[in-house]
């Protein structure tokens, strides 16, 4: 009888040990499979791959590191550590570049599988994201931060979110930045900031923090064609010397306007403008006459509309259409050959002036900025040209 009791105790002990072993095994399996499950959301909708991984890049968990060539799925979170970066290639050939200590969530993606009205979305939780699209022509991609939403059309741009707020810098194309205050269009060469506290506004240059983050990203990931194209624009690298020689950067307090000069139409006027720009003649001059939907005039050191250098030019008239964005030389109404330093930019069509004034340029980027100029003749508080430079001589 005693032996039977001992046998029963041994049997119970064996059962307890078996259950304990099975429990430990189940726990081990669960811990092992969590990273795998984290890397494959329930939807299991693959949207791209990790093209390049530098140092430590993770998914939702620190246990789930991202490796080069790894498939990416809708719903995943991707984050980089210190001194780390990632290049992600989406299935539509769009590139996403993550700087160090950056987090994004691949919220919702269709990439050609949904209807034409479906919006692809990702969230930038913190850090730097460089977006290089594959040529999205319509506004069907949205990037969200804590205090802003960016609508993307075929474009290349940088977006950063940190303790100060959201900052975007457009390298090519156009984006729409939407906040509680409304929407604004940001074009190539423009920088726009949406602070967590304060007034959102255009800026003449990117912040030191964004500059450092971009610099580090470019050191860690060798630029591909999309990234290289952005870098050329950032540095002002000229594709052809003639292009840079005939391009002007006119910086306003709320962004940059790019003017393409037309030497084939008005060679002497282009030469005069270039000479004055090199002398920094236009720096600080006001827009002394701004009429909404018609014209904005500047280039008079006296600010009265009658000043200049004292050296006039012979007119170089053409049949160039007088449309919005055209840049021409102002002159005395009664003297065709009285052009000096003043010029005008058309804010709307002006057919009645065609063939009567010399055309020497056109606005290539930043036309929307000119619509923000204060109006009047002169305005009560006129806007100024902060500085004006040739693209091949930015200093």
Short mmCIF file of C-alpha atoms in Angstrom, two decimals:
data_model
loop_
_atom_site.label_atom_id
_atom_site.label_comp_id
_atom_site.label_asym_id
_atom_site.label_seq_id
_atom_site.Cartn_x
_atom_site.Cartn_y
_atom_site.Cartn_z
CA UNK A 1 0.00 0.00 0.00
CA UNK A 2 2.88 2.35 0.78
CA UNK A 3 4.44 1.52 -2.54
CA UNK A 4 1.19 2.39 -4.31
CA UNK A 5 1.09 5.80 -2.63
CA UNK A 6 4.69 6.52 -3.67
CA UNK A 7 3.90 5.46 -7.23
CA UNK A 8 0.94 7.83 -7.24
CA UNK A 9 3.09 10.70 -5.96
CA UNK A 10 5.68 10.00 -8.63
CA UNK A 11 2.96 9.99 -11.28
CA UNK A 12 1.59 13.34 -10.08
CA UNK A 13 5.09 14.81 -9.97
CA UNK A 14 5.77 13.61 -13.50
CA UNK A 15 2.56 15.21 -14.73
CA UNK A 16 3.42 18.53 -13.06
CA UNK A 17 6.88 18.52 -14.60
CA UNK A 18 5.39 17.72 -18.00
CA UNK A 19 2.93 20.63 -17.79
CA UNK A 20 5.74 22.94 -16.62
CA UNK A 21 7.95 21.85 -19.53
CA UNK A 22 5.14 22.38 -22.02
CA UNK A 23 4.45 25.82 -20.53
CA UNK A 24 8.10 26.87 -20.85
CA UNK A 25 8.22 25.52 -24.40
CA UNK A 26 5.07 27.45 -25.35
CA UNK A 27 6.49 30.63 -23.85
CA UNK A 28 9.73 30.15 -25.79
CA UNK A 29 7.84 29.60 -29.04
CA UNK A 30 5.69 32.67 -28.39
CA UNK A 31 8.73 34.86 -27.71
CA UNK A 32 10.41 33.54 -30.84
CA UNK A 33 7.46 34.12 -33.10
CA UNK A 34 6.52 37.65 -31.94
CA UNK A 35 9.21 39.36 -34.07
CA UNK A 36 8.07 37.34 -37.07
CA UNK A 37 4.46 38.33 -36.52
CA UNK A 38 5.53 41.94 -36.03
CA UNK A 39 7.21 41.93 -39.42
CA UNK A 40 4.06 40.59 -41.12
CA UNK A 41 0.91 42.54 -40.29
CA UNK A 42 -2.46 40.84 -40.53
CA UNK A 43 -3.10 42.40 -43.92
CA UNK A 44 0.17 40.87 -45.23
CA UNK A 45 0.15 43.43 -48.03
CA UNK A 46 3.73 43.78 -49.28
CA UNK A 47 4.52 47.32 -50.42
CA UNK A 48 8.29 47.28 -50.97
CA UNK A 49 11.70 46.19 -49.72
CA UNK A 50 14.53 47.52 -47.60
CA UNK A 51 17.03 48.52 -50.27
CA UNK A 52 19.87 49.70 -47.99
CA UNK A 53 20.29 49.39 -44.23
CA UNK A 54 23.06 51.14 -42.31
CA UNK A 55 23.72 49.96 -38.73
CA UNK A 56 20.67 49.40 -36.49
CA UNK A 57 17.22 49.66 -38.02
CA UNK A 58 14.17 48.04 -36.36
CA UNK A 59 10.50 47.31 -36.85
CA UNK A 60 8.04 47.60 -33.94
CA UNK A 61 10.29 45.69 -31.56
CA UNK A 62 14.00 45.92 -30.81
CA UNK A 63 14.00 42.15 -31.34
CA UNK A 64 12.99 42.58 -34.97
CA UNK A 65 15.90 44.13 -36.85
CA UNK A 66 15.56 45.05 -40.51
CA UNK A 67 17.96 43.53 -43.01
CA UNK A 68 18.83 44.49 -46.57
CA UNK A 69 16.36 42.97 -49.03
CA UNK A 70 13.71 42.38 -46.36
CA UNK A 71 10.12 42.73 -47.51
CA UNK A 72 8.08 45.65 -46.19
CA UNK A 73 4.40 45.41 -45.34
CA UNK A 74 1.55 47.82 -44.85
CA UNK A 75 1.08 48.75 -41.19
CA UNK A 76 4.72 48.31 -40.17
CA UNK A 77 6.67 50.77 -38.07
CA UNK A 78 10.28 51.36 -39.05
CA UNK A 79 12.81 53.18 -36.89
CA UNK A 80 16.48 53.96 -37.05
CA UNK A 81 18.94 54.26 -34.16
CA UNK A 82 21.80 56.68 -33.62
CA UNK A 83 24.26 56.70 -36.54
CA UNK A 84 21.85 54.58 -38.58
CA UNK A 85 19.82 55.12 -41.74
CA UNK A 86 17.64 53.27 -44.22
CA UNK A 87 16.72 53.38 -47.89
CA UNK A 88 13.31 51.86 -48.61
CA UNK A 89 12.10 51.09 -52.13
CA UNK A 90 8.33 50.95 -52.60
CA UNK A 91 6.73 48.81 -55.27
CA UNK A 92 5.96 51.87 -57.43
CA UNK A 93 9.71 52.73 -57.46
CA UNK A 94 9.36 55.57 -54.96
CA UNK A 95 12.31 55.86 -52.55
CA UNK A 96 12.03 56.72 -48.85
CA UNK A 97 15.24 57.69 -47.05
CA UNK A 98 15.29 57.68 -43.24
CA UNK A 99 17.91 59.64 -41.31
CA UNK A 100 19.23 58.65 -37.91
CA UNK A 101 16.83 58.41 -34.94
CA UNK A 102 13.80 58.56 -37.21
CA UNK A 103 10.48 56.70 -36.94
CA UNK A 104 7.84 56.17 -39.61
CA UNK A 105 4.68 54.11 -39.86
CA UNK A 106 3.60 52.68 -43.22
CA UNK A 107 -0.03 53.40 -42.46
CA UNK A 108 -1.98 52.65 -45.62
CA UNK A 109 -0.83 51.80 -49.13
CA UNK A 110 -2.51 50.94 -52.40
CA UNK A 111 0.26 51.66 -54.93
CA UNK A 112 -1.88 51.06 -57.98
CA UNK A 113 -4.09 48.37 -56.44
CA UNK A 114 -6.86 50.70 -55.21
CA UNK A 115 -9.10 53.19 -56.95
CA UNK A 116 -7.87 56.47 -58.40
CA UNK A 117 -9.18 58.26 -55.30
CA UNK A 118 -7.30 56.14 -52.77
CA UNK A 119 -4.62 57.97 -50.76
CA UNK A 120 -1.39 56.26 -49.75
CA UNK A 121 -0.41 57.35 -46.24
CA UNK A 122 2.59 57.18 -43.97
CA UNK A 123 3.28 58.87 -40.66
CA UNK A 124 6.56 60.53 -39.69
CA UNK A 125 6.69 60.16 -35.91
CA UNK A 126 10.08 61.80 -35.53
CA UNK A 127 13.30 62.54 -37.38
CA UNK A 128 14.14 63.06 -41.05
CA UNK A 129 12.45 61.55 -44.10
CA UNK A 130 13.61 62.20 -47.64
CA UNK A 131 10.92 61.40 -50.22
CA UNK A 132 11.90 60.78 -53.84
CA UNK A 133 8.81 59.92 -55.86
CA UNK A 134 8.66 57.81 -58.97
CA UNK A 135 6.69 60.56 -60.70
CA UNK A 136 3.37 60.68 -58.88
CA UNK A 137 1.36 63.11 -60.99
CA UNK A 138 -1.68 63.49 -58.79
CA UNK A 139 -2.06 64.25 -55.13
CA UNK A 140 -2.50 60.65 -53.92
CA UNK A 141 0.23 60.37 -51.30
CA UNK A 142 0.03 61.89 -47.83
CA UNK A 143 2.73 62.17 -45.17
CA UNK A 144 1.53 63.12 -41.69
CA UNK A 145 3.32 64.49 -38.64
CA UNK A 146 1.94 65.52 -35.27
CA UNK A 147 0.98 69.00 -36.49
CA UNK A 148 0.88 68.90 -40.31
CA UNK A 149 -0.06 66.86 -43.35
CA UNK A 150 1.84 66.96 -46.63
CA UNK A 151 0.09 66.15 -49.89
CA UNK A 152 2.57 64.85 -52.44
CA UNK A 153 2.63 65.13 -56.23
CA UNK A 154 5.57 63.96 -58.36
CA UNK A 155 8.33 65.50 -56.30
CA UNK A 156 11.49 65.21 -54.22
CA UNK A 157 11.57 66.81 -50.79
CA UNK A 158 12.81 66.53 -47.22
CA UNK A 159 10.53 66.58 -44.18
CA UNK A 160 11.62 66.69 -40.56
CA UNK A 161 9.67 66.50 -37.32
CA UNK A 162 11.22 67.18 -33.92
CA UNK A 163 10.46 68.99 -30.65
CA UNK A 164 10.17 72.27 -32.55
CA UNK A 165 7.62 71.09 -35.11
CA UNK A 166 7.49 70.23 -38.82
CA UNK A 167 9.88 71.53 -41.48
CA UNK A 168 9.74 70.81 -45.21
CA UNK A 169 12.25 71.64 -47.93
CA UNK A 170 11.19 71.01 -51.54
CA UNK A 171 13.94 70.08 -53.99
CA UNK A 172 11.74 69.57 -57.05
CA UNK A 173 8.04 69.53 -57.80
CA UNK A 174 5.31 70.81 -55.50
CA UNK A 175 3.72 69.77 -52.19
CA UNK A 176 0.66 70.95 -50.27
CA UNK A 177 1.15 71.54 -46.54
CA UNK A 178 -2.10 71.38 -44.57
CA UNK A 179 -2.54 72.44 -40.93
CA UNK A 180 -5.39 73.68 -38.75
CA UNK A 181 -4.78 77.10 -40.30
CA UNK A 182 -5.42 75.86 -43.85
CA UNK A 183 -3.33 74.72 -46.82
CA UNK A 184 -0.39 76.28 -48.62
CA UNK A 185 1.53 75.24 -51.71
CA UNK A 186 5.30 74.83 -51.33
CA UNK A 187 7.38 74.66 -54.51
CA UNK A 188 10.93 73.77 -55.50
CA UNK A 189 13.54 75.85 -53.70
CA UNK A 190 11.18 76.77 -50.87
CA UNK A 191 11.38 75.92 -47.18
CA UNK A 192 8.29 76.00 -44.95
CA UNK A 193 8.09 75.59 -41.18
CA UNK A 194 5.12 74.66 -39.00
CA UNK A 195 6.22 75.09 -35.36
CA UNK A 196 4.43 73.41 -32.47
CA UNK A 197 4.18 76.89 -30.96
CA UNK A 198 4.32 80.05 -33.03
CA UNK A 199 3.56 81.21 -36.56
CA UNK A 200 4.04 78.94 -39.57
CA UNK A 201 6.00 80.60 -42.36
CA UNK A 202 8.40 80.29 -45.28
CA UNK A 203 12.11 80.40 -44.53
CA UNK A 204 15.08 81.38 -46.68
CA UNK A 205 17.02 78.26 -45.68
CA UNK A 206 16.69 74.97 -43.86
CA UNK A 207 17.36 74.83 -40.13
CA UNK A 208 20.78 73.77 -38.78
CA UNK A 209 19.16 70.59 -37.42
CA UNK A 210 17.80 69.58 -40.82
CA UNK A 211 21.08 70.48 -42.50
CA UNK A 212 23.01 68.20 -40.11
CA UNK A 213 20.53 65.36 -40.55
CA UNK A 214 20.63 65.55 -44.36
CA UNK A 215 24.42 65.74 -44.33
CA UNK A 216 24.69 62.62 -42.19
CA UNK A 217 22.17 60.74 -44.33
CA UNK A 218 24.12 61.47 -47.52
CA UNK A 219 27.35 60.27 -45.91
CA UNK A 220 25.80 56.96 -44.89
CA UNK A 221 23.84 56.13 -48.03
CA UNK A 222 25.43 56.58 -51.44
CA UNK A 223 22.93 58.55 -53.54
CA UNK A 224 21.10 56.81 -56.35
CA UNK A 225 19.79 58.72 -59.34
CA UNK A 226 16.84 60.19 -57.46
CA UNK A 227 18.97 61.30 -54.53
CA UNK A 228 21.73 62.61 -56.77
CA UNK A 229 19.23 64.78 -58.63
CA UNK A 230 18.14 66.30 -55.33
CA UNK A 231 21.72 66.95 -54.28
CA UNK A 232 22.39 68.85 -57.49
CA UNK A 233 19.49 71.13 -56.76
CA UNK A 234 20.51 71.63 -53.13
CA UNK A 235 24.04 72.62 -54.05
CA UNK A 236 23.01 74.67 -57.06
CA UNK A 237 25.14 72.48 -59.30
CA UNK A 238 24.68 73.60 -62.89
CA UNK A 239 23.81 70.98 -65.47
CA UNK A 240 24.99 73.34 -68.19
CA UNK A 241 26.95 76.51 -67.59
CA UNK A 242 24.54 78.47 -69.78
CA UNK A 243 21.61 77.38 -67.60
CA UNK A 244 23.17 78.69 -64.40
CA UNK A 245 24.47 81.82 -66.11
CA UNK A 246 20.95 82.76 -67.16
CA UNK A 247 19.15 81.88 -63.94
CA UNK A 248 18.53 84.32 -61.08
CA UNK A 249 17.68 83.59 -57.45
CA UNK A 250 15.57 86.37 -55.93
CA UNK A 251 15.13 85.79 -52.20
CA UNK A 252 12.15 87.30 -50.40
CA UNK A 253 11.42 87.15 -46.68
CA UNK A 254 9.07 84.22 -47.26
CA UNK A 255 10.88 82.20 -49.92
CA UNK A 256 12.88 82.09 -53.13
CA UNK A 257 11.76 83.13 -56.61
CA UNK A 258 13.69 81.72 -59.57
CA UNK A 259 13.87 83.83 -62.74
CA UNK A 260 14.96 82.39 -66.10
CA UNK A 261 16.59 85.11 -68.21
CA UNK A 262 16.07 85.10 -71.99
CA UNK A 263 19.28 86.23 -73.73
CA UNK A 264 18.06 85.20 -77.18
CA UNK A 265 15.17 87.66 -76.89
CA UNK A 266 16.90 90.54 -75.11
CA UNK A 267 20.69 89.99 -74.89
CA UNK A 268 21.56 93.56 -73.85
CA UNK A 269 18.93 93.65 -71.13
CA UNK A 270 20.07 90.28 -69.77
CA UNK A 271 23.63 91.58 -69.74
CA UNK A 272 22.56 94.74 -67.85
CA UNK A 273 20.54 92.82 -65.25
CA UNK A 274 23.41 90.34 -64.75
CA UNK A 275 25.89 93.16 -64.20
CA UNK A 276 23.65 94.86 -61.64
CA UNK A 277 23.04 91.57 -59.83
CA UNK A 278 26.79 90.94 -59.57
CA UNK A 279 27.13 94.39 -57.97
CA UNK A 280 24.33 93.42 -55.50
CA UNK A 281 22.39 96.42 -56.78
CA UNK A 282 18.98 94.89 -56.09
CA UNK A 283 19.65 93.75 -52.51
CA UNK A 284 17.25 95.51 -50.15
CA UNK A 285 15.18 97.26 -52.83
CA UNK A 286 11.42 97.39 -52.31
CA UNK A 287 8.50 96.44 -54.54
CA UNK A 288 7.31 100.01 -54.92
CA UNK A 289 4.24 99.26 -57.04
CA UNK A 290 2.12 96.13 -56.68
CA UNK A 291 -1.29 95.81 -58.36
CA UNK A 292 -3.12 92.52 -57.60
CA UNK A 293 -3.59 90.35 -60.67
CA UNK A 294 -1.60 92.74 -62.83
CA UNK A 295 1.98 93.68 -61.95
CA UNK A 296 4.72 93.95 -59.32
CA UNK A 297 7.48 96.53 -59.91
CA UNK A 298 10.91 96.85 -58.28
CA UNK A 299 14.50 97.86 -59.06
CA UNK A 300 14.38 101.53 -58.05
CA UNK A 301 16.99 102.50 -55.40
CA UNK A 302 14.91 105.59 -54.53
CA UNK A 303 11.75 103.53 -53.99
CA UNK A 304 9.69 106.14 -55.83
CA UNK A 305 9.32 104.52 -59.24
CA UNK A 306 11.39 107.15 -61.07
CA UNK A 307 14.94 106.23 -60.03
CA UNK A 308 17.64 104.07 -61.59
CA UNK A 309 21.34 104.02 -62.46
CA UNK A 310 21.16 106.84 -65.01
CA UNK A 311 22.27 104.57 -67.87
CA UNK A 312 19.48 103.68 -70.30
CA UNK A 313 19.13 100.88 -72.85
CA UNK A 314 17.78 100.60 -76.37
CA UNK A 315 14.53 98.63 -76.43
CA UNK A 316 14.62 94.97 -77.56
CA UNK A 317 10.98 94.38 -78.43
CA UNK A 318 9.53 90.98 -79.35
CA UNK A 319 6.21 89.23 -79.87
CA UNK A 320 6.54 87.29 -76.62
CA UNK A 321 3.05 86.80 -75.08
CA UNK A 322 2.48 88.98 -72.02
CA UNK A 323 1.23 86.30 -69.65
CA UNK A 324 1.45 85.70 -65.92
CA UNK A 325 5.06 85.19 -64.83
CA UNK A 326 6.66 87.29 -67.57
CA UNK A 327 9.51 89.60 -66.48
CA UNK A 328 10.08 92.82 -68.43
CA UNK A 329 11.94 96.13 -68.26
CA UNK A 330 10.10 99.17 -67.03
CA UNK A 331 10.56 102.39 -69.03
CA UNK A 332 9.19 105.88 -69.47
CA UNK A 333 5.79 105.69 -71.20
CA UNK A 334 6.91 108.18 -73.82
CA UNK A 335 10.36 106.75 -74.51
CA UNK A 336 10.91 103.20 -75.76
CA UNK A 337 14.64 103.45 -75.11
CA UNK A 338 14.52 104.48 -71.46
CA UNK A 339 14.91 101.12 -69.73
CA UNK A 340 17.39 101.31 -66.82
CA UNK A 341 17.30 99.11 -63.71
CA UNK A 342 13.61 98.85 -62.88
CA UNK A 343 11.72 95.74 -63.94
CA UNK A 344 8.22 94.35 -63.59
CA UNK A 345 6.72 90.91 -63.10
CA UNK A 346 3.27 90.19 -64.50
CA UNK A 347 0.85 88.76 -61.93
CA UNK A 348 -1.74 88.25 -64.66
CA UNK A 349 -2.19 88.51 -68.42
CA UNK A 350 -1.52 91.94 -70.03
CA UNK A 351 -2.07 91.66 -73.79
CA UNK A 352 -2.28 95.45 -74.15
CA UNK A 353 1.43 95.73 -73.25
CA UNK A 354 2.66 93.09 -75.69
CA UNK A 355 5.26 94.39 -78.14
CA UNK A 356 5.60 97.67 -76.25
CA UNK A 357 8.00 96.66 -73.47
CA UNK A 358 11.18 94.59 -73.53
CA UNK A 359 10.82 91.05 -72.17
CA UNK A 360 14.02 89.67 -70.62
CA UNK A 361 12.87 86.81 -68.38
CA UNK A 362 10.16 84.61 -66.95
CA UNK A 363 9.39 83.20 -63.51
CA UNK A 364 10.45 79.58 -63.32
CA UNK A 365 9.63 78.91 -59.66
CA UNK A 366 7.97 80.83 -56.83
CA UNK A 367 5.11 82.55 -58.65
CA UNK A 368 2.79 81.93 -55.71
CA UNK A 369 5.16 83.88 -53.47
CA UNK A 370 4.75 86.97 -55.64
CA UNK A 371 0.99 86.81 -55.10
CA UNK A 372 1.71 87.42 -51.41
CA UNK A 373 3.41 90.78 -51.98
CA UNK A 374 1.77 93.68 -50.16
CA UNK A 375 -0.18 95.85 -52.59
CA UNK A 376 -0.13 99.59 -53.17
CA UNK A 377 1.82 102.31 -54.95
CA UNK A 378 3.78 102.27 -52.80
CA UNK A 379 2.49 99.70 -50.28
CA UNK A 380 2.18 100.95 -46.69
CA UNK A 381 4.80 98.39 -45.66
CA UNK A 382 6.46 97.19 -48.87
CA UNK A 383 8.20 93.85 -49.27
CA UNK A 384 11.90 93.86 -50.09
CA UNK A 385 14.29 91.81 -52.18
CA UNK A 386 16.50 90.32 -49.48
CA UNK A 387 19.11 89.42 -52.05
CA UNK A 388 19.35 88.64 -55.76
CA UNK A 389 22.07 86.38 -57.19
CA UNK A 390 23.06 84.52 -60.34
CA UNK A 391 22.75 80.76 -59.96
CA UNK A 392 26.40 80.28 -60.94
CA UNK A 393 27.53 82.97 -58.48
CA UNK A 394 25.33 82.50 -55.35
CA UNK A 395 27.59 84.61 -53.10
#
